[in-house]
Structures are given as C-alpha cells and as structure tokens.
mmCIF file of C-alpha atoms and ligand atoms in Angstrom:
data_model
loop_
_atom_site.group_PDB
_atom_site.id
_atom_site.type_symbol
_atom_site.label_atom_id
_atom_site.label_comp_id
_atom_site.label_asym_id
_atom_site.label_seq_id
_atom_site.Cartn_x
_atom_site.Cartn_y
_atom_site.Cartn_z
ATOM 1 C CA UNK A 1 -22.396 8.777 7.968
ATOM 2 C CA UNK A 2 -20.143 7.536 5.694
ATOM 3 C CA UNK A 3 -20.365 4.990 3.277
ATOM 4 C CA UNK A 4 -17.594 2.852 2.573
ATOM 5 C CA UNK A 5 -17.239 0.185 0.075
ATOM 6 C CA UNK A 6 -14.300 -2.849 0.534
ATOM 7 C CA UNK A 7 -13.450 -6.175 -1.446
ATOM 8 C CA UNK A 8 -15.879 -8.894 0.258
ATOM 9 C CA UNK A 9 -13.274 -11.373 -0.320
ATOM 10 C CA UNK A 10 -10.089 -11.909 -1.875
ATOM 11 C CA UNK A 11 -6.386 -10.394 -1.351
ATOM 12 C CA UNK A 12 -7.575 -6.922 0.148
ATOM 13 C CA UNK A 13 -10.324 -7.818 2.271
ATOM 14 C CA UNK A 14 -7.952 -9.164 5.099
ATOM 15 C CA UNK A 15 -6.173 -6.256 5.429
ATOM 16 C CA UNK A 16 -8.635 -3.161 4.631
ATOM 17 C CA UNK A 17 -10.205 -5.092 7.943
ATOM 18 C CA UNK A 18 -7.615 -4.941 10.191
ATOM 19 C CA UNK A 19 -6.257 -1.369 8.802
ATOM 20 C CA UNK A 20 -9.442 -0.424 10.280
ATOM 21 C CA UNK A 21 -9.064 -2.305 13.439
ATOM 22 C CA UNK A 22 -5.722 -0.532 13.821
ATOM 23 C CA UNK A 23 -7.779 2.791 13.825
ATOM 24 C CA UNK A 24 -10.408 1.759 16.636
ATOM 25 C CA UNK A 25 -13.106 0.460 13.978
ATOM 26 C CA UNK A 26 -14.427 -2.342 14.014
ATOM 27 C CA UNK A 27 -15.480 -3.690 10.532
ATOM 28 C CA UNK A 28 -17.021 -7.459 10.616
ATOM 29 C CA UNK A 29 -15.941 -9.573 7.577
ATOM 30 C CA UNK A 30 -18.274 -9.967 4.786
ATOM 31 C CA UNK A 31 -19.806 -13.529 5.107
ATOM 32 C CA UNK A 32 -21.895 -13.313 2.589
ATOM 33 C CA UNK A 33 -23.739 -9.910 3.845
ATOM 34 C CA UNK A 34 -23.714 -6.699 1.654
ATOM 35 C CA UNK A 35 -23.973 -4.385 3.969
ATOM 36 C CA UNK A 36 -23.068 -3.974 7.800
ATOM 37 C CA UNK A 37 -22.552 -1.004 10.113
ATOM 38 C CA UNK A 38 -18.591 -0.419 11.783
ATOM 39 C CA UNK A 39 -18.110 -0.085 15.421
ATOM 40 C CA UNK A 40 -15.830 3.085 17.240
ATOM 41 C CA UNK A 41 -16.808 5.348 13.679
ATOM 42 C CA UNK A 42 -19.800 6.451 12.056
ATOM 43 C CA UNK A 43 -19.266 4.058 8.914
ATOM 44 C CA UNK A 44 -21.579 1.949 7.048
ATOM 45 C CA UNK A 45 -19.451 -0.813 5.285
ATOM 46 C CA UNK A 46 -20.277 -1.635 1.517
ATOM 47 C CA UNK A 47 -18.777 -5.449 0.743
ATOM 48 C CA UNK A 48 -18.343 -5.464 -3.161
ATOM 49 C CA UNK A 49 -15.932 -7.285 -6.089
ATOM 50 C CA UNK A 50 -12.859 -4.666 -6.122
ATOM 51 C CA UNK A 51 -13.746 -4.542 -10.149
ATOM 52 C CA UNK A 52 -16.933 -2.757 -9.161
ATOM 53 C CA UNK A 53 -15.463 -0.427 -6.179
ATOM 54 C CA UNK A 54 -14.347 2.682 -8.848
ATOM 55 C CA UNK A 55 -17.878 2.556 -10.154
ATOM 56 C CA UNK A 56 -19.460 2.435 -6.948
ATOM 57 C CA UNK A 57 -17.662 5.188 -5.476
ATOM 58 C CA UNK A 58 -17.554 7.263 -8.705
ATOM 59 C CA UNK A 59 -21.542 6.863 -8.669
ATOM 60 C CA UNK A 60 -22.264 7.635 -5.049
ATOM 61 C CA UNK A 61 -23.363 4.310 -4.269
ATOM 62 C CA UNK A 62 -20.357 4.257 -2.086
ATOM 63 C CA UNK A 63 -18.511 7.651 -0.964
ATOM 64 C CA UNK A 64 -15.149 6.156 -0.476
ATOM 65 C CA UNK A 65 -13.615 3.005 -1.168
ATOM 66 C CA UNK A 66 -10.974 0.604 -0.345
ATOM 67 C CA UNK A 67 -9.205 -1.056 -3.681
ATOM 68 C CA UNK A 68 -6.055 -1.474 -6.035
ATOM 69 C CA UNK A 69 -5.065 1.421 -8.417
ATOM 70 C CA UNK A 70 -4.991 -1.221 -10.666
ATOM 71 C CA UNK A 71 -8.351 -1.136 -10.995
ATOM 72 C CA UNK A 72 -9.402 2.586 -10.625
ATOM 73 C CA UNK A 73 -6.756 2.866 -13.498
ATOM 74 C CA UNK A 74 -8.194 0.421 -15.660
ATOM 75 C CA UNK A 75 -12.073 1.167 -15.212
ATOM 76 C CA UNK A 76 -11.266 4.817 -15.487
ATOM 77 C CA UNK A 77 -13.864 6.284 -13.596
ATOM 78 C CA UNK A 78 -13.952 10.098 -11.954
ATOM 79 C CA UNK A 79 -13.028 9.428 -8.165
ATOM 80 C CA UNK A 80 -10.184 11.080 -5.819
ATOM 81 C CA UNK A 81 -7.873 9.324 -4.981
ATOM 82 C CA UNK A 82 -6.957 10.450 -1.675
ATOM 83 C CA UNK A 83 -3.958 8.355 -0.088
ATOM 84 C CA UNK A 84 -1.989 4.609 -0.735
ATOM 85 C CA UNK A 85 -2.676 2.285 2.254
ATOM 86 C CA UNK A 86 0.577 0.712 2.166
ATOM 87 C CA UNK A 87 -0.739 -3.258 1.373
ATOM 88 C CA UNK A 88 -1.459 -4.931 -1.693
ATOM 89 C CA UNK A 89 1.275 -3.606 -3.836
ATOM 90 C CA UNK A 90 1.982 -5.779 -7.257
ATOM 91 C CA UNK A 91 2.473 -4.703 -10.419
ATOM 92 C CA UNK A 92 1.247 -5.443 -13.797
ATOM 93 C CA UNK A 93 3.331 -6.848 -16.523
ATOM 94 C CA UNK A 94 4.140 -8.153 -19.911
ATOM 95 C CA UNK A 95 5.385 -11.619 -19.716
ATOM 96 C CA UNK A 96 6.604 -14.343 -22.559
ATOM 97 C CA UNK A 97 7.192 -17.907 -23.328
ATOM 98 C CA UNK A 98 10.380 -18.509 -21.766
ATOM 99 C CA UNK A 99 11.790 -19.714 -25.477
ATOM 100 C CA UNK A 100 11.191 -16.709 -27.213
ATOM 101 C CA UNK A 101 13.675 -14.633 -28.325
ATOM 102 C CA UNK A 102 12.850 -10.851 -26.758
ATOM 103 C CA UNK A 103 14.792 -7.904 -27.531
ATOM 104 C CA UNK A 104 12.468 -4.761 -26.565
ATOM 105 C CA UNK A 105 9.012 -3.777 -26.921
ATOM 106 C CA UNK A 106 9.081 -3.505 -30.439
ATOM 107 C CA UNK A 107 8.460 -7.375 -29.776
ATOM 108 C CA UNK A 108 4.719 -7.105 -29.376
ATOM 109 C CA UNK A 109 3.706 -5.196 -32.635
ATOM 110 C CA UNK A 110 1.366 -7.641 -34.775
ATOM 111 C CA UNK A 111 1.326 -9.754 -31.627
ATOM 112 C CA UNK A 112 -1.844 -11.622 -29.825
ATOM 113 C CA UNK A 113 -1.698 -9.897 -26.132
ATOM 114 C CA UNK A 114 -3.967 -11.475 -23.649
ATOM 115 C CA UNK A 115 -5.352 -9.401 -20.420
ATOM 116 C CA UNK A 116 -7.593 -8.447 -17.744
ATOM 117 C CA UNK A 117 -5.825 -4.916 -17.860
ATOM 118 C CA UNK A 118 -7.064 -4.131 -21.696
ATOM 119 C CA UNK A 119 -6.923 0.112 -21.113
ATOM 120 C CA UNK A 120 -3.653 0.123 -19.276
ATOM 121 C CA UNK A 121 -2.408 -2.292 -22.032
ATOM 122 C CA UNK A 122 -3.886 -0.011 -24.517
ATOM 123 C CA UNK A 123 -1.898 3.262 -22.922
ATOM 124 C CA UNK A 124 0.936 1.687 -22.773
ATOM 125 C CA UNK A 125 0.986 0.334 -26.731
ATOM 126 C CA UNK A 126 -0.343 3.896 -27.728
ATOM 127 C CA UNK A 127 2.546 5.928 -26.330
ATOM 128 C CA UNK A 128 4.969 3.884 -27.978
ATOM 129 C CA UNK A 129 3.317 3.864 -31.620
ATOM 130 C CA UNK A 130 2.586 0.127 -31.134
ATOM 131 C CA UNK A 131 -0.065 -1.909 -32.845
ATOM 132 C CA UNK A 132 -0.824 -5.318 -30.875
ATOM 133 C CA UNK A 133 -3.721 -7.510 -30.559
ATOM 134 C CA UNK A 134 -5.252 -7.005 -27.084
ATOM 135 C CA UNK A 135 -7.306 -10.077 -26.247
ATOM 136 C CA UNK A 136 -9.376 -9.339 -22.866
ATOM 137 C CA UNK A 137 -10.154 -12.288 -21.070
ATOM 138 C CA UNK A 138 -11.441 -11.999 -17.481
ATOM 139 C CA UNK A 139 -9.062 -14.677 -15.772
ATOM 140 C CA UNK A 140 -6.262 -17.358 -16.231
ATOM 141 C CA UNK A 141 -4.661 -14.933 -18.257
ATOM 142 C CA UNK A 142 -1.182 -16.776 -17.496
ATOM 143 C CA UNK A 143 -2.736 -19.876 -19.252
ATOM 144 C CA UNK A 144 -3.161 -18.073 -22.343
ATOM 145 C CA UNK A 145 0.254 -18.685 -24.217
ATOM 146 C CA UNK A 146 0.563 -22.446 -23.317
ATOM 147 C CA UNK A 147 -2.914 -22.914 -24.799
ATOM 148 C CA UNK A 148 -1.829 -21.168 -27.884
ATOM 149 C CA UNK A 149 -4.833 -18.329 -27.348
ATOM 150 C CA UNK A 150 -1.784 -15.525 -27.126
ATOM 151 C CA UNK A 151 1.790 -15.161 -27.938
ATOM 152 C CA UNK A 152 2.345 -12.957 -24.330
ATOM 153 C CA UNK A 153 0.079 -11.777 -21.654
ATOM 154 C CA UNK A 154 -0.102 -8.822 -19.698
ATOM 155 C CA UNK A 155 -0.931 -9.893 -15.905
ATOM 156 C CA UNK A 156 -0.701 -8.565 -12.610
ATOM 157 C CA UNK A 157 2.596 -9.852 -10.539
ATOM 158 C CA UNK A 158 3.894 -9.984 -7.274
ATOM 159 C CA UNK A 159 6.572 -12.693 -6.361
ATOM 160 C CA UNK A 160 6.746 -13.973 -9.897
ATOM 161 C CA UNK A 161 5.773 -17.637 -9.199
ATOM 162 C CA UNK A 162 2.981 -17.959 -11.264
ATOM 163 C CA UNK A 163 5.198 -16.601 -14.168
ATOM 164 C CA UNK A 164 7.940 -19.001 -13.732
ATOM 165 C CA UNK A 165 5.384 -22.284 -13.204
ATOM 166 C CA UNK A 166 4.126 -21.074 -16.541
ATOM 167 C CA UNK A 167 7.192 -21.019 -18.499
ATOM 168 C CA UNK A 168 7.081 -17.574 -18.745
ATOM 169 C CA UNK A 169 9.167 -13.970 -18.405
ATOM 170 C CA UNK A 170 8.352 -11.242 -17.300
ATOM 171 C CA UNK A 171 9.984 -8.363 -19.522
ATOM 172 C CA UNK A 172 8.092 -5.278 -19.418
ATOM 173 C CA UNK A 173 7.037 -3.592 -15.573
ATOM 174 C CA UNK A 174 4.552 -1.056 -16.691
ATOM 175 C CA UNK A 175 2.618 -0.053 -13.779
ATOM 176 C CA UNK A 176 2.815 -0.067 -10.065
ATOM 177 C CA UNK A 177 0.055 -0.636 -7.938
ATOM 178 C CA UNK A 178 -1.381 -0.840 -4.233
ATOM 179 C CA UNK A 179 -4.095 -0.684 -2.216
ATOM 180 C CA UNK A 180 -5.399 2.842 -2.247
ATOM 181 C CA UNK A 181 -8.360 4.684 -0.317
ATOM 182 C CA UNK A 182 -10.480 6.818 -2.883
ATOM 183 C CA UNK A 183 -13.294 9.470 -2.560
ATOM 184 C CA UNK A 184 -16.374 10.379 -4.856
ATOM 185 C CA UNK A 185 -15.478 13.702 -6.218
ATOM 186 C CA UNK A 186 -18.710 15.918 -5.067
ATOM 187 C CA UNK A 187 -18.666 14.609 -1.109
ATOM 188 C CA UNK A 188 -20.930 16.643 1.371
ATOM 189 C CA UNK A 189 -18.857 18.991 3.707
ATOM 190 C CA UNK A 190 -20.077 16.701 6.680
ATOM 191 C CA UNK A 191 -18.574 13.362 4.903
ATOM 192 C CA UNK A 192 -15.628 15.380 3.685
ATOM 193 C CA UNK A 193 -14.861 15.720 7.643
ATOM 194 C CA UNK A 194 -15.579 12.858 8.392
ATOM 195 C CA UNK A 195 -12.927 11.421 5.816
ATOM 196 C CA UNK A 196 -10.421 13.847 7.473
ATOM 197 C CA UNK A 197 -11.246 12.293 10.550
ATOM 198 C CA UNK A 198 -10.612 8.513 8.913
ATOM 199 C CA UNK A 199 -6.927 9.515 7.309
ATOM 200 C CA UNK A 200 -5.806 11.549 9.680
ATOM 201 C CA UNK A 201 -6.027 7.556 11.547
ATOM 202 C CA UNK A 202 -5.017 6.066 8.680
ATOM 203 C CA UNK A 203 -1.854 8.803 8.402
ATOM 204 C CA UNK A 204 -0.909 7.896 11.954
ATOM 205 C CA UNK A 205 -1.047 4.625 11.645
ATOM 206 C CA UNK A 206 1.489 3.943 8.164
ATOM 207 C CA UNK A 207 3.831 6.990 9.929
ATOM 208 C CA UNK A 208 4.426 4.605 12.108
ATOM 209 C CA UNK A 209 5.209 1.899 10.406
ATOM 210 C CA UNK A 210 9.100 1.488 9.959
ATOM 211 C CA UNK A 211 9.540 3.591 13.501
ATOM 212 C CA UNK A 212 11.174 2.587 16.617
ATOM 213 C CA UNK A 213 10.664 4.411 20.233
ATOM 214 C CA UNK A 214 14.245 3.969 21.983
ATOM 215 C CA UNK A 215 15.337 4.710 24.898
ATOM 216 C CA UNK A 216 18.881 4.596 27.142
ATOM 217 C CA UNK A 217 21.237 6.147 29.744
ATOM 218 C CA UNK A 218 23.152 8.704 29.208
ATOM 219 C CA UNK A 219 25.882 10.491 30.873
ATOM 220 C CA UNK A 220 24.696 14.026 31.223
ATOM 221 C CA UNK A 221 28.008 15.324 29.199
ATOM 222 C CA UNK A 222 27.469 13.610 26.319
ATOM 223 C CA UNK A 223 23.772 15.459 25.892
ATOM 224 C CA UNK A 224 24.506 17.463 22.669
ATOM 225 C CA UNK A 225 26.324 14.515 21.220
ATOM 226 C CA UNK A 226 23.404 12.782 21.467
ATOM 227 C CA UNK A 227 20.986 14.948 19.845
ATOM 228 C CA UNK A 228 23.292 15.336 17.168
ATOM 229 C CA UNK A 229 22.820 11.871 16.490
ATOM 230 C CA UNK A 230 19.180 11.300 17.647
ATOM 231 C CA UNK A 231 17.094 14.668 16.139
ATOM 232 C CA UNK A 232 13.486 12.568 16.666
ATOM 233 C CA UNK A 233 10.223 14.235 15.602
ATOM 234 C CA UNK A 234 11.367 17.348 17.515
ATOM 235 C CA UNK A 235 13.956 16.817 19.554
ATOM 236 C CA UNK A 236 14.562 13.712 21.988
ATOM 237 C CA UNK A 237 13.049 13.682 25.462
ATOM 238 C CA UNK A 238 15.547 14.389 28.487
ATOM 239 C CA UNK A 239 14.742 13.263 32.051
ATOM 240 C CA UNK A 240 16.977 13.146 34.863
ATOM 241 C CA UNK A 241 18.470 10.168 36.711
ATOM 242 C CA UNK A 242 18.516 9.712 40.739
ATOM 243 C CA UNK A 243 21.983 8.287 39.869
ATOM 244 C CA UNK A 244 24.040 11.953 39.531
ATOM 245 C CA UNK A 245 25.898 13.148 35.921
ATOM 246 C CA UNK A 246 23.235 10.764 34.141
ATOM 247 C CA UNK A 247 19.887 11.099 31.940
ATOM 248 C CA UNK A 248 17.645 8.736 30.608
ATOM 249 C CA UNK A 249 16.936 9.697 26.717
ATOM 250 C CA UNK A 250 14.084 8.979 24.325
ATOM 251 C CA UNK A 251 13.544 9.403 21.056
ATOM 252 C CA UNK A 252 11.567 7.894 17.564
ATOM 253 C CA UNK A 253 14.089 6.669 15.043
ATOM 254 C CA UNK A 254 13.617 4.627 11.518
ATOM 255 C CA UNK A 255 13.760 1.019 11.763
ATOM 256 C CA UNK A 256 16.298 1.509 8.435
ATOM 257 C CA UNK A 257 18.767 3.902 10.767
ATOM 258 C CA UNK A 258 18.515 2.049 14.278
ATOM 259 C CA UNK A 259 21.598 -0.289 13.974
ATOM 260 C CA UNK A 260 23.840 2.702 12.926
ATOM 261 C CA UNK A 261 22.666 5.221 15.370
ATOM 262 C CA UNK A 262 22.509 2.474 18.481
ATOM 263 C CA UNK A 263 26.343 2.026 17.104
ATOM 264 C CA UNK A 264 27.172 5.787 17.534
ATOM 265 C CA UNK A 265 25.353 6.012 21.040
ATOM 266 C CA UNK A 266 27.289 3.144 22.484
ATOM 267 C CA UNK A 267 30.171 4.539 21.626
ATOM 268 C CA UNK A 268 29.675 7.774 23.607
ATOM 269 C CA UNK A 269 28.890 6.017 26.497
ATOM 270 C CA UNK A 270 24.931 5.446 25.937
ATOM 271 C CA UNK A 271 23.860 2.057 28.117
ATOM 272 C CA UNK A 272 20.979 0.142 29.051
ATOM 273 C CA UNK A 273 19.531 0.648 25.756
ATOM 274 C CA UNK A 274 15.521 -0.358 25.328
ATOM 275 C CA UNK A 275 13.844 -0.225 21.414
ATOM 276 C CA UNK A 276 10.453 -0.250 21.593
ATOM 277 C CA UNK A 277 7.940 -1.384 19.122
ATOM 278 C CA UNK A 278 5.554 2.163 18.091
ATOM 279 C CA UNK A 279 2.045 1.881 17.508
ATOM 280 C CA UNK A 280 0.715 4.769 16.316
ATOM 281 C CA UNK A 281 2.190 8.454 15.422
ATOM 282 C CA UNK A 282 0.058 11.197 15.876
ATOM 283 C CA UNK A 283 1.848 14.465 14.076
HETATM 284 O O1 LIG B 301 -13.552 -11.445 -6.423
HETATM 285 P P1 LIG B 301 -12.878 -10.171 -6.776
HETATM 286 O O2 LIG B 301 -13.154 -9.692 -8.161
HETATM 287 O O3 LIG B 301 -13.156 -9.125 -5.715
HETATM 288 O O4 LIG B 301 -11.310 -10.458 -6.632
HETATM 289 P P2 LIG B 301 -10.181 -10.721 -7.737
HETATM 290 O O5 LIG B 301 -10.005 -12.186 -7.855
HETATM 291 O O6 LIG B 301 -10.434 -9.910 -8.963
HETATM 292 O O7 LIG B 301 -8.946 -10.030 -7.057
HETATM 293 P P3 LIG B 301 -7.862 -10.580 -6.001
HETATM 294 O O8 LIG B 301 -8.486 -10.754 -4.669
HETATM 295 O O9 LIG B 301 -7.072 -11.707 -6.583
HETATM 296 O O10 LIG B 301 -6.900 -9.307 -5.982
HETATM 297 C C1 LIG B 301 -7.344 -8.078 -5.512
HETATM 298 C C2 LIG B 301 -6.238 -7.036 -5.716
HETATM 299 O O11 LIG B 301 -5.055 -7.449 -5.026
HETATM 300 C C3 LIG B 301 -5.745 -6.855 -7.141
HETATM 301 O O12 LIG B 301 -6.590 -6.029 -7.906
HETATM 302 C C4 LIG B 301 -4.388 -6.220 -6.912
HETATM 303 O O13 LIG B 301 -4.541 -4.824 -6.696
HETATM 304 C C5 LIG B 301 -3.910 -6.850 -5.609
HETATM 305 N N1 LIG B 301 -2.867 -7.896 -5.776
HETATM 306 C C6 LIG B 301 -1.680 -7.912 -5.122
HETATM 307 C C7 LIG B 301 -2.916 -9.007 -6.528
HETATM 308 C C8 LIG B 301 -1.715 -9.704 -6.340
HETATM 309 N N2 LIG B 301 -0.964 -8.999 -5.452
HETATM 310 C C9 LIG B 301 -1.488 -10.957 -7.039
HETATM 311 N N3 LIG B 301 -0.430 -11.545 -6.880
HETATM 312 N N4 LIG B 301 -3.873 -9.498 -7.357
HETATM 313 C C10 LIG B 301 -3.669 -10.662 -7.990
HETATM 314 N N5 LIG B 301 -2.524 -11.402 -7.879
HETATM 315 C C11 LIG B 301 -2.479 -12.689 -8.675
HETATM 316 C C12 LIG B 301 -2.121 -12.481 -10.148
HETATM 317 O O14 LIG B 301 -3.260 -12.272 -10.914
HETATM 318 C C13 LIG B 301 -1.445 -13.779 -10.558
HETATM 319 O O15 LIG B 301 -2.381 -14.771 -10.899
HETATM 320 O O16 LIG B 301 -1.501 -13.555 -8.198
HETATM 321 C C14 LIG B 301 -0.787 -14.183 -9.274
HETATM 322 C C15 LIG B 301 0.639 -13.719 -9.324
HETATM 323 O O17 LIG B 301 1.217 -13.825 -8.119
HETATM 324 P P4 LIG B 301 2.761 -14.234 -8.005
HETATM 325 O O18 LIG B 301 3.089 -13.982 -6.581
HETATM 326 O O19 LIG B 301 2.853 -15.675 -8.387
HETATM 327 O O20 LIG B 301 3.557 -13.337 -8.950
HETATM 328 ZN ZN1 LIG B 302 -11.858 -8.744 -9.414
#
C-alpha cells in the first residue's frame, strides 16, 4: 500500500484533499492525527509540515508526497518528481523598499538579503557572480526591511499584496512554483503500479480541466464543415436525427477556443447548441 505524505494544514492541504476526492479517494483532513488510512485506494495518508515532505519522501518514511517545488528545490533532497498538480502556483521573489533606487541585479551585491529560500537565493546570486548577504530567517520575511534587519528580501509571492502593504517591489521573478506530486527514487514494482494507477487519475482529472463537451444540430450537409472546425479528441460524434437532412454533433473543445468555434458553427447553420461542463478525461 502506498504511503503518502500531505501538508496537515496550511495552503495545500485543502486542495491535495479534494484532488483526491476528484479521483474516488477519500482522504479525511488532518485534525490533529498523523496518520489515517484513504477510502476507494489502497493509501495510507502521512499529515506532515510541507518543509519536511522532501525529506520524508526522499527517506522512505513516505513513498510519495504532495508539496510545492519550492520546497523540494530548496531542501534539495533525491526524490522524483513525477507530475505538477495544477494548484498552489506562486513564485518566489526579490522585493525592495519602495524608495530605493533599483536598476538591475547588480543592486544586491554587498547587500543584507533576508529569506526562507536561502539555497535558491544562493543559486541564483552564484550564476550571476554576485556576493550578497543571505540572512535566513524562518518567517515574516516581508517585515525584515521595515525593521531595518535587511535592505531586500527574497519571499514567496502570489497576488503581490503583502508586497505592496509592506512598501515594497517586487523586481526580480526567479522561480516558479506549484504544487507537485513526488516519488522516492528506489519504489517497489508493486508501489510503482500503484502510483501509475494514482496519475493516470490525477492525468484525467487536470486534462480536463479547461475542456468543454458541446453538443448541437446540424444539417447533415454541412458535416465536413463541421469537423473541419470541431477535430475533438478523435473526431466528433455523429448521430442521426428523426427530423430528416439533420444530425446531432458532439465533440470536446478548449474552454480558450469555445466562443470562436460556437461563432463558426452558427454560421453554417449549427442550432440548439448545449456546452457541457466535463468531469473527467480518460485518454
Ligand atoms: O505549517 P507549514 O510549514 O506546513 O506551512 P507553511 O506556513 O510553511 O506554508 P503555507 O501553508 O503558507 O504554504 C504552503 C505552500 O503553498 C508554499 O510552500 C507554496 O508552495 C504555496 N503557496 C502558494 C504560498 C503562497 N501561494 C503564498 N502566497 N505560500 C505562501 N504564500 C505567502 C507568502 O509567504 C507571503 O507571505 O503569502 C504571502 C504572499 O501572498 P500575496 O498574495 O500577498 O502575494
Ligand atoms: Zn512550512
């Protein structure tokens, strides 16, 4: 059975729960217990701090995990990382008093630089010959300048409203991040099978995501017009109307192409058009 370790509580925890529910698992929430056992898979659920989910699954105490690259990036520790979940996604950044003048990164060398990100600070300074003064403090970070412990900081972001109530700006994106699922390296055959089995769920589930299931009349004439317009995963589905010379068509489409492509059907005579949320897409 697999064993798999997710943040207890805080901004993943929500949604590595119901990413799971949207595969037929049931995974209870943490409160306060370490360990429980899912429902509709055979997983064993590991509740941990996300900082300690790349050890865990690098040691074995977990065999897969649920966290931000963020932090796999910054502990460093052997595991596979084996997909991106689609939730969670921020980025971490260098950010500045709001009054300072800032012309490039050239800005930080000799500076005080303070951080919960310390190695992917470090990288990122290396590569570009820069000396700075990484100060690693485990939270408030933001704080940091106002207090006069740092002249920038280097923090994670997502809608930038921390920054801004802080009087500072952000001027250096240097890495992306989101949730992602990852694997220790040296998994049995049996577990490796049975992770198969969990993103090949997972897989269906984000294909989906973005997709549309439509479906209209169609005069029968206007057929290859249509599929021209509507290729779906294969082609589009054709059935026959009782009314004579018409079809009913269906077919997947992106959410990001639907306005255009309802547009074009219209127009050669397409009516009585249905979109249709899609759950899941099983390739
Ligand atoms: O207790 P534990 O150690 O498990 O949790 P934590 O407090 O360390 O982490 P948590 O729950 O805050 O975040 C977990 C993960 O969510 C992070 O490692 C990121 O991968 C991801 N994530 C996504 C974020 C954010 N968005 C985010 N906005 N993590 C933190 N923030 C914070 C950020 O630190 C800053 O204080 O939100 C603030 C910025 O937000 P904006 O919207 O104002 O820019
Ligand atoms: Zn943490």
């Amino acid at each position: 059975m697999l064993r798999i370790a997710i943040q207890a509580k805080g901004r993943l925890s929500e949604q590595s729960v119901s990413l799971f529910s949207e595969a037929g698992i049931q995974v209870a929430e943490s409160k306060r217990k370490l360990v429980s056992r899912a429902e509709g898979f055979p997983l064993e659920v590991l509740y941990l701090r996300d900082d300690d989910i790349p050890q865990a699954v690098s040691m074995g105490v977990a065999d897969v995990g649920i966290v931000g690259l963020n932090e796999v990036a910054e502990k460093g520790f052997s595991v596979e990382q084996i997909m991106e979940l689609g939730f969670g996604g921020c980025r971490i950044s260098l950010a500045v008093p709001k009054t300072v003048e800032y012309e490039g990164p050239e800005f930080f060398r000799g500076k005080r630089v303070a951080t919960s990100y310390p190695n992917i600070l470090a990288r990122y300074f290396a590569e570009r010959g820069i000396e700075a003064d990484i100060h690693s403090i485990a939270g408030s970070v933001e704080i940091a300048p106002a207090v006069g412990m740092a002249d920038a900081i280097f923090d994670i972001v997502s809608s930038g409203g921390t920054l801004v109530s802080n009087g500072l700006v952000e001027v250096e994106k240097v890495f992306y991040s989101e949730a992602v699922l990852i694997a220790n390296p040296t998994l049995s055959e049996e577990k490796r099978a049975e992770l198969n089995q969990l993103t090949f769920r997972f897989n269906s589930i984000l294909g989906s995501r973005g997709m549309k299931y439509v479906l209209m009349n169609l005069p029968k004439e206007r057929i290859e017009e249509a599929i021209r317009i509507l290729p779906g995963m294969r082609s589009p589905t054709i059935l026959p109307l009782a009314q004579e010379g018409w079809c009913s068509l269906h077919a997947v489409i992106a959410q990001n192409q639907l306005w255009e492509r309802i547009e074009q059907l219209k127009a050669i005579g397409a009516e009585g058009i249905l979109v249709l949320a899609l759950e899941n897409m099983i390739r």
